[in-house]
CSV table of C-alpha atoms in Angstrom, one decimal:
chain,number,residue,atom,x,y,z
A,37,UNK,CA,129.2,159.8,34.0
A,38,UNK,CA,126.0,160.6,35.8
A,39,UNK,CA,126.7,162.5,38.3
A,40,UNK,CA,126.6,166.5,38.5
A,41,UNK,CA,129.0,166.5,41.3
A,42,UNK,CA,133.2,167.7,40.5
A,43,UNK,CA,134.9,167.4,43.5
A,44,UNK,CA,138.1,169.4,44.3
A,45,UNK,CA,140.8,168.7,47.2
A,46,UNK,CA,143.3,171.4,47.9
A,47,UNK,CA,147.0,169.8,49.2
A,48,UNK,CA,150.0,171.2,50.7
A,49,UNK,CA,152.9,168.7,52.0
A,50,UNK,CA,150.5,166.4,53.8
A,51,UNK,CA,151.0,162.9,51.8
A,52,UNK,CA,150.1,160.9,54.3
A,53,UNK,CA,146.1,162.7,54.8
A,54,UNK,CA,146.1,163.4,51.1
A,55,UNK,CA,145.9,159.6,50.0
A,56,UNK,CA,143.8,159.1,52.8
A,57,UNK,CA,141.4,161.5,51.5
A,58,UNK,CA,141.6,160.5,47.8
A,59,UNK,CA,141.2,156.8,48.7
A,60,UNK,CA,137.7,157.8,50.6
A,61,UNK,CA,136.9,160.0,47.9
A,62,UNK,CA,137.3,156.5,45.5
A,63,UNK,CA,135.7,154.2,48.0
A,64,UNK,CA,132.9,156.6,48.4
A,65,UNK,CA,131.9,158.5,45.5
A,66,UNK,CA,133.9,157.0,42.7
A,67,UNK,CA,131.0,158.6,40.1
A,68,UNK,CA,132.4,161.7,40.8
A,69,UNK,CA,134.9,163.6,39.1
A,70,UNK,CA,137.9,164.4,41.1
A,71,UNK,CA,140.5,167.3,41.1
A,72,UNK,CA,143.4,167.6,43.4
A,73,UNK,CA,144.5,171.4,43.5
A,74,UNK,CA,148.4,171.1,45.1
A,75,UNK,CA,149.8,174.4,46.7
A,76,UNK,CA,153.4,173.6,45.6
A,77,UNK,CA,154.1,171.1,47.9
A,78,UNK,CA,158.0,170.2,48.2
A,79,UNK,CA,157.7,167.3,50.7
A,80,UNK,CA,159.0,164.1,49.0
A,81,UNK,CA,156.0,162.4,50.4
A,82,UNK,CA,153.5,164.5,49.2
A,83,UNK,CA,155.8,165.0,45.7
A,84,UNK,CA,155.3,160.9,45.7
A,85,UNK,CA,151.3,160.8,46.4
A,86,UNK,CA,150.4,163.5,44.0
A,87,UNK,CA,152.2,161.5,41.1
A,88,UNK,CA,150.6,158.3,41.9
A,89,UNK,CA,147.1,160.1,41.9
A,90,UNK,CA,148.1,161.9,38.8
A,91,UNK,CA,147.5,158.9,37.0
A,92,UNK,CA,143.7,158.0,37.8
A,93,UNK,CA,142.8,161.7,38.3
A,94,UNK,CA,143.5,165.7,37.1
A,95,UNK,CA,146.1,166.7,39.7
A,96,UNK,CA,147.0,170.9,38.8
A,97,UNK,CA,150.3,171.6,40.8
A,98,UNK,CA,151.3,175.3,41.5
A,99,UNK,CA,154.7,174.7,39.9
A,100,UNK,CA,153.4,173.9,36.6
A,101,UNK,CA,151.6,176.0,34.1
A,102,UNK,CA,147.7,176.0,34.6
A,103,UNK,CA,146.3,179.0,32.9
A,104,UNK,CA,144.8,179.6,36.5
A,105,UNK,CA,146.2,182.4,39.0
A,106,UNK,CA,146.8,179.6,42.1
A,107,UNK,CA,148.8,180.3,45.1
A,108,UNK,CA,146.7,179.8,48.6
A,109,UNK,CA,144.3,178.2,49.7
A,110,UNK,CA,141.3,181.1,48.2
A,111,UNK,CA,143.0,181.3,45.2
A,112,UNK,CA,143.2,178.2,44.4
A,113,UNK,CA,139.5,177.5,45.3
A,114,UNK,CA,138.6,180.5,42.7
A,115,UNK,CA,140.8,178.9,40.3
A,116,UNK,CA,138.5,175.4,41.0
A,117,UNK,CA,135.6,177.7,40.4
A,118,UNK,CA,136.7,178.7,37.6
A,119,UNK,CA,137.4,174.9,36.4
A,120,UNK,CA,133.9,173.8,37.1
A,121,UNK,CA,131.1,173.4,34.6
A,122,UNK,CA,127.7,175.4,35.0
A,123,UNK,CA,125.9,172.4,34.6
A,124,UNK,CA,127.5,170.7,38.2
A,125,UNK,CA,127.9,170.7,41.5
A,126,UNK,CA,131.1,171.6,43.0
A,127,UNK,CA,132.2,170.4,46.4
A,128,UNK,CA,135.7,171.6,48.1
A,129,UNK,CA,137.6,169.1,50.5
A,130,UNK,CA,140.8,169.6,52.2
A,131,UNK,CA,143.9,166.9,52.2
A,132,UNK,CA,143.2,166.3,56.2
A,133,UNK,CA,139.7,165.6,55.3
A,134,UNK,CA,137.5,162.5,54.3
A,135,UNK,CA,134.6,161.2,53.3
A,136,UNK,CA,133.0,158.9,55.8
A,137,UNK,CA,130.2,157.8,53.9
A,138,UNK,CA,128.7,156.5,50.5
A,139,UNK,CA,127.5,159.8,48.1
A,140,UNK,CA,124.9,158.0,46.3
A,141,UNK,CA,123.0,159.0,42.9
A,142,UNK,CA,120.1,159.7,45.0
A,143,UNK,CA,122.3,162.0,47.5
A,144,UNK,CA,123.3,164.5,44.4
A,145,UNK,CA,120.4,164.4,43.3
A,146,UNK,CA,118.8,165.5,46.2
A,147,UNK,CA,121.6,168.3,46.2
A,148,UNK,CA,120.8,169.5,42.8
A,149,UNK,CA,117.1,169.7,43.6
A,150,UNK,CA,117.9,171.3,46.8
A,151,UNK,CA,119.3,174.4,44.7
A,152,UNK,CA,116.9,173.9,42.3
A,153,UNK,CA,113.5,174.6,44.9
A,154,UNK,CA,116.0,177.2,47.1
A,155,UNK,CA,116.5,180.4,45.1
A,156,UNK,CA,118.6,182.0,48.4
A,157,UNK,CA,120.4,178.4,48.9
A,158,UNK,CA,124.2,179.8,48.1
A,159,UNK,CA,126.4,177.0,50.1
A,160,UNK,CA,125.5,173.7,51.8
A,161,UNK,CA,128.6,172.3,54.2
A,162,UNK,CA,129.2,168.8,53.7
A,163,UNK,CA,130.5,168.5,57.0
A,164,UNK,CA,129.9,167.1,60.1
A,165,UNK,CA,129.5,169.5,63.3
A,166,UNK,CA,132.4,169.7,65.4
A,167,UNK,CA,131.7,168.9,68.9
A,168,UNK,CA,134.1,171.7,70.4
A,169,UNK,CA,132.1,174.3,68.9
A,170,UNK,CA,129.2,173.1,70.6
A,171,UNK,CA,127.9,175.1,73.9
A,172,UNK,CA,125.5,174.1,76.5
A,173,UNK,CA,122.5,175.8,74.6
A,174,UNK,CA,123.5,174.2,71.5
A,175,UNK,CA,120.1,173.3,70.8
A,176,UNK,CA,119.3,177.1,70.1
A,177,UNK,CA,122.6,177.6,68.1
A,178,UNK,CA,121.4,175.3,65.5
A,179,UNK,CA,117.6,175.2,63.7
A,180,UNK,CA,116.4,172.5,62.0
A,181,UNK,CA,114.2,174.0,59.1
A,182,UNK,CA,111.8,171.0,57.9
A,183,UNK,CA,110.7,172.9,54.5
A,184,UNK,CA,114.4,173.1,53.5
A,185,UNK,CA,115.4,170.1,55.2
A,186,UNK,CA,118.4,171.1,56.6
A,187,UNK,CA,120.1,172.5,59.6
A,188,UNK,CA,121.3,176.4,59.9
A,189,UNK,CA,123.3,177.7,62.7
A,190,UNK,CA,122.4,181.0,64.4
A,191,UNK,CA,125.2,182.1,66.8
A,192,UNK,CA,125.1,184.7,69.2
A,193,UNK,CA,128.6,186.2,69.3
A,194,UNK,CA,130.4,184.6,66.6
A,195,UNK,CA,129.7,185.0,63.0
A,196,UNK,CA,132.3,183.2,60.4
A,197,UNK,CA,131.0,180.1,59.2
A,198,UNK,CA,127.6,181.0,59.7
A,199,UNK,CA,127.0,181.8,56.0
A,200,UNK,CA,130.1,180.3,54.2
A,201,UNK,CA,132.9,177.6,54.9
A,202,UNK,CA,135.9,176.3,53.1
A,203,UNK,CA,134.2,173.0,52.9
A,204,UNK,CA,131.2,173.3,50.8
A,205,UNK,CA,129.0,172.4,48.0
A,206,UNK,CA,127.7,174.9,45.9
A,207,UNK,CA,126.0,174.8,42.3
A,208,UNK,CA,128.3,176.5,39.8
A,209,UNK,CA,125.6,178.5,37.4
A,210,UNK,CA,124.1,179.8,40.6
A,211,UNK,CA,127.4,181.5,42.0
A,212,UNK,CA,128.2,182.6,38.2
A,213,UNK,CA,124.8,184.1,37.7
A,214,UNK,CA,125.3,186.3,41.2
A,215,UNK,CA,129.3,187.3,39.9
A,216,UNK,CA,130.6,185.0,42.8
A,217,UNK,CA,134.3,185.3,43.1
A,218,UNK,CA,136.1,183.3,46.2
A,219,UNK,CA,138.3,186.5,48.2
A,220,UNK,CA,141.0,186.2,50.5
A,221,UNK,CA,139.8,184.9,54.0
A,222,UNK,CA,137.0,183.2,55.1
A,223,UNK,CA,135.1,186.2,57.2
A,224,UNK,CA,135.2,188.4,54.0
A,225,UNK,CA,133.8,185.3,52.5
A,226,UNK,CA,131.1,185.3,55.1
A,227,UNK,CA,130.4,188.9,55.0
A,228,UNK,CA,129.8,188.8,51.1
A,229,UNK,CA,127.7,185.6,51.4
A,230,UNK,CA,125.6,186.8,53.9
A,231,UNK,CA,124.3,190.1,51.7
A,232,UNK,CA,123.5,187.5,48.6
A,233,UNK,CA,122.2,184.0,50.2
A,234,UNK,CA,120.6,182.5,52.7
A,235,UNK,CA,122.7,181.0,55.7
A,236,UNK,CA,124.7,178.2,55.2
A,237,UNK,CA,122.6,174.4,55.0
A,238,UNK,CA,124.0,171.9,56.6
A,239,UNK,CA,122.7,168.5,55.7
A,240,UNK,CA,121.0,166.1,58.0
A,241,UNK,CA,123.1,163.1,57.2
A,242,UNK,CA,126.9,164.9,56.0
A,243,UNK,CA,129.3,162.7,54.2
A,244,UNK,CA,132.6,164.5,55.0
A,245,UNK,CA,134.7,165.5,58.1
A,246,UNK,CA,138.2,167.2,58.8
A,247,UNK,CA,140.1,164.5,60.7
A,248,UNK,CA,140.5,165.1,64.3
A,249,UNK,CA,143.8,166.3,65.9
A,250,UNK,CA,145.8,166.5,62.4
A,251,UNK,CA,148.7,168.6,62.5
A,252,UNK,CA,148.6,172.0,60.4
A,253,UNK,CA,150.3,175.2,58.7
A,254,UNK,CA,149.9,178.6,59.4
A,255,UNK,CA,151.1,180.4,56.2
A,256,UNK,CA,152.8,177.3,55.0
A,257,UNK,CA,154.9,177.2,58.2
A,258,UNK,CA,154.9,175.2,61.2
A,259,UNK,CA,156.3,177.7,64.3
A,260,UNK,CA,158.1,176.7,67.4
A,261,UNK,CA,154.7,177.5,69.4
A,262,UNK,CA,152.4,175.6,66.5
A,263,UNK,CA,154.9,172.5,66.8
A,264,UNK,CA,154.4,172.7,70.8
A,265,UNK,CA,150.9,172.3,70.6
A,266,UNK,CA,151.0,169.5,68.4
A,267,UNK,CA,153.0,167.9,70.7
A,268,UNK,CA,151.3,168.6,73.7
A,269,UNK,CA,147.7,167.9,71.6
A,270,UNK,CA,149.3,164.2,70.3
A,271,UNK,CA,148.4,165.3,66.4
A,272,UNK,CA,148.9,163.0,64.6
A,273,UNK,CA,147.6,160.9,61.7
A,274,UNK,CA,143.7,159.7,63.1
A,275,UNK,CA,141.5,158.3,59.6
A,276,UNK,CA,138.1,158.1,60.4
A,277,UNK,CA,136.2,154.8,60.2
A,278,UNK,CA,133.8,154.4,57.5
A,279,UNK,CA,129.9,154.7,58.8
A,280,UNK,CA,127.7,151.8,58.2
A,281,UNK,CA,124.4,152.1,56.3
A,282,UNK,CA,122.6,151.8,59.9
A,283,UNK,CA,124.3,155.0,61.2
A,284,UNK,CA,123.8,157.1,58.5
A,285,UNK,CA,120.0,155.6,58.0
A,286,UNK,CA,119.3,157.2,61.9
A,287,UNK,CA,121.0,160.7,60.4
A,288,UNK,CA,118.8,160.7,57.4
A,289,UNK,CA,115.5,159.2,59.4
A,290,UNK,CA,115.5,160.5,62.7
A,291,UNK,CA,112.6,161.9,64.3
A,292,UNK,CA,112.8,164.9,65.8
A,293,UNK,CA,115.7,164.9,63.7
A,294,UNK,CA,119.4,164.8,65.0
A,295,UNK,CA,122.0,167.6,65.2
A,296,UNK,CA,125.4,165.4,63.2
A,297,UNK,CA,127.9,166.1,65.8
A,298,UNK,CA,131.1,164.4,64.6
A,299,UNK,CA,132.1,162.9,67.8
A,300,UNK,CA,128.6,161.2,68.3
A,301,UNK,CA,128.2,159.7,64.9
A,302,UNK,CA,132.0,159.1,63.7
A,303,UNK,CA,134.9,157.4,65.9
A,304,UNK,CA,138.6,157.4,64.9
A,305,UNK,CA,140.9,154.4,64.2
A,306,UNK,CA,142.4,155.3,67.2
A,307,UNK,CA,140.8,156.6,70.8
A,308,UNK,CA,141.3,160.3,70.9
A,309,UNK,CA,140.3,162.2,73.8
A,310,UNK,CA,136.7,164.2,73.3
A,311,UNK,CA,135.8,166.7,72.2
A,312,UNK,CA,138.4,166.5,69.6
A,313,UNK,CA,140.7,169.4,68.5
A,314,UNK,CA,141.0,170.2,65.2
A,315,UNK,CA,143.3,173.7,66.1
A,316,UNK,CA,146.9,172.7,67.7
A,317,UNK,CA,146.5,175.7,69.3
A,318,UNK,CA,143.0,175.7,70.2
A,319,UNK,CA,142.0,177.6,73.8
A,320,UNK,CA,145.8,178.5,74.2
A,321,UNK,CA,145.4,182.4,73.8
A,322,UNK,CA,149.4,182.6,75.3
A,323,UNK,CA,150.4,180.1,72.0
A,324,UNK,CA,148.9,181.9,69.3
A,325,UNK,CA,150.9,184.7,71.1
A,326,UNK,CA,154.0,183.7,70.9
A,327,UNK,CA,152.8,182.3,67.1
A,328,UNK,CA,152.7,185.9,65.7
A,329,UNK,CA,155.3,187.4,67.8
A,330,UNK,CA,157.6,184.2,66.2
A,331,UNK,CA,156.2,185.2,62.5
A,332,UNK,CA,156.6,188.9,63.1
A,333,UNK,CA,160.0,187.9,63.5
A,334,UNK,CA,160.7,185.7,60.6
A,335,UNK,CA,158.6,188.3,58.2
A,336,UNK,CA,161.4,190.8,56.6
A,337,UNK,CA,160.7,194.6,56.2
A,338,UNK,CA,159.8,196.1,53.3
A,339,UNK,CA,162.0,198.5,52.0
């Protein structure tokens, strides 16, 4: 088909965000091949979507047989790496993510060559920075390396994410050739990335972004104290509006070259309140509390 990029989207009951996704996916890089990797969602929604997709692309669902260990979210991204070919690209999305953005023939190219000059280049992040995250001395958080032509983060205090993300594009051989396996957790992730590659690239002009103040799952499970904050956060369903060729021309052009923060180069169907949340229970120390007192709870004893 032309194009050395597989992309993979992992679901779990979220109907609604995963047709959103697929549709941008279609609209955006339609060259591409697509996989949807579903958790075992029971939601008739999502049950409904995942059918529909099932006929224009591979949809592998937990319930049936796959020849592929699935069951998580890191699971089920090993079990994509193990579907890949060693002659793509692989890029990992999420159901409550989209693309905002043409992928052109050019932009994988560019990808592939990328890995190609870069040795130590083990993951590049598709996405978008998110605003939240930022600090007041942002500017030395995040480097922009012209050789490489990308952007790195270096954090002071925090670490995860720095070298790997769940969102990600990676070149298949490269990760086989190193005995790459995707473990439990993103920090271990992080920790095992960071003896073997360089730190993560982030591109200059990203096509992809989680959408802001979706609702989520902790373990599959949606506590009393997670459904409060999405209440008092107003989740809800917010798509992202496509960019236009100008926007993304000032990402890819700019000089001195511009950090992509989502909230200064994206804007939601709907006004959201900024920086946008992308954690229900984000900076409410006392919620995540009562989240793992609540799942302590639920969780039985082992005999």
């Amino acid at each position: 088909m032309g194009s050395y990029m597989h992309i993979f989207v992992f679901s779990f009951n979220r109907g609604r965000y995963l047709e959103n996704c697929v549709s941008s996916i279609e609209t955006c890089a339609p060259q591409c091949r697509l996989t949807i990797i579903d958790d075992g969602s029971d939601d008739p929604e999502t049950r409904e979507v995942l059918a529909a997709v099932a006929k224009r692309h591979r949809v592998i669902d937990r319930t049936a047989e796959s020849g592929h260990k699935l069951g998580g979210l890191y699971a089920n991204m090993q079990a994509a790496f193990e579907m890949a070919s060693d002659d793509e690209l692989m890029c990992f999305l999420q159901d409550d993510t989209q693309m905002v953005r043409p992928l052109s023939e050019a932009d994988i190219q560019g990808l592939k060559e990328s890995f190609d000059a870069q040795p130590d280049l083990g993951f590049i992040s598709p996405a978008f920075v998110r605003g939240i995250s930022l600090k007041k001395s942002a500017d030395r958080d995040f480097r922009f390396d012209a050789e490489r032509n990308f952007w790195f983060w270096y954090p002071r205090k925090r670490s995860t994410g720095t070298w790997f993300s769940a969102l990600l594009i990676a070149d298949v051989a490269r990760l086989r050739s190193v005995g790459w396996e995707f473990e439990v957790g993103e920090s271990v992730n992080n920790r095992r990335a960071a003896k073997i590659f360089c730190r993560m690239a982030r591109m200059r002009a990203p096509f992809a972004m989680w959408l802001p103040n979706g609702g989520a799952y902790r373990g599959k499970q949606k506590s009393l104290a997670l459904r409060f904050g999405e209440w008092v956060r107003s989740c809800g369903f917010y798509p992202l509006r496509m960019m236009s060729g100008e926007e993304v021309a000032v990402l890819q052009e700019s000089q001195p070259p511009r950090l992509p923060v989502a909230e200064e180069f994206l804007s939601a169907e709907r006004r959201l309140k900024t920086p946008w949340a992308y954690d229900p229970m984000q900076g409410a120390g006392w919620l995540k509390l009562l989240d793992r007192l609540e799942r302590k709870v639920r969780t039985p004893r082992k005999p």
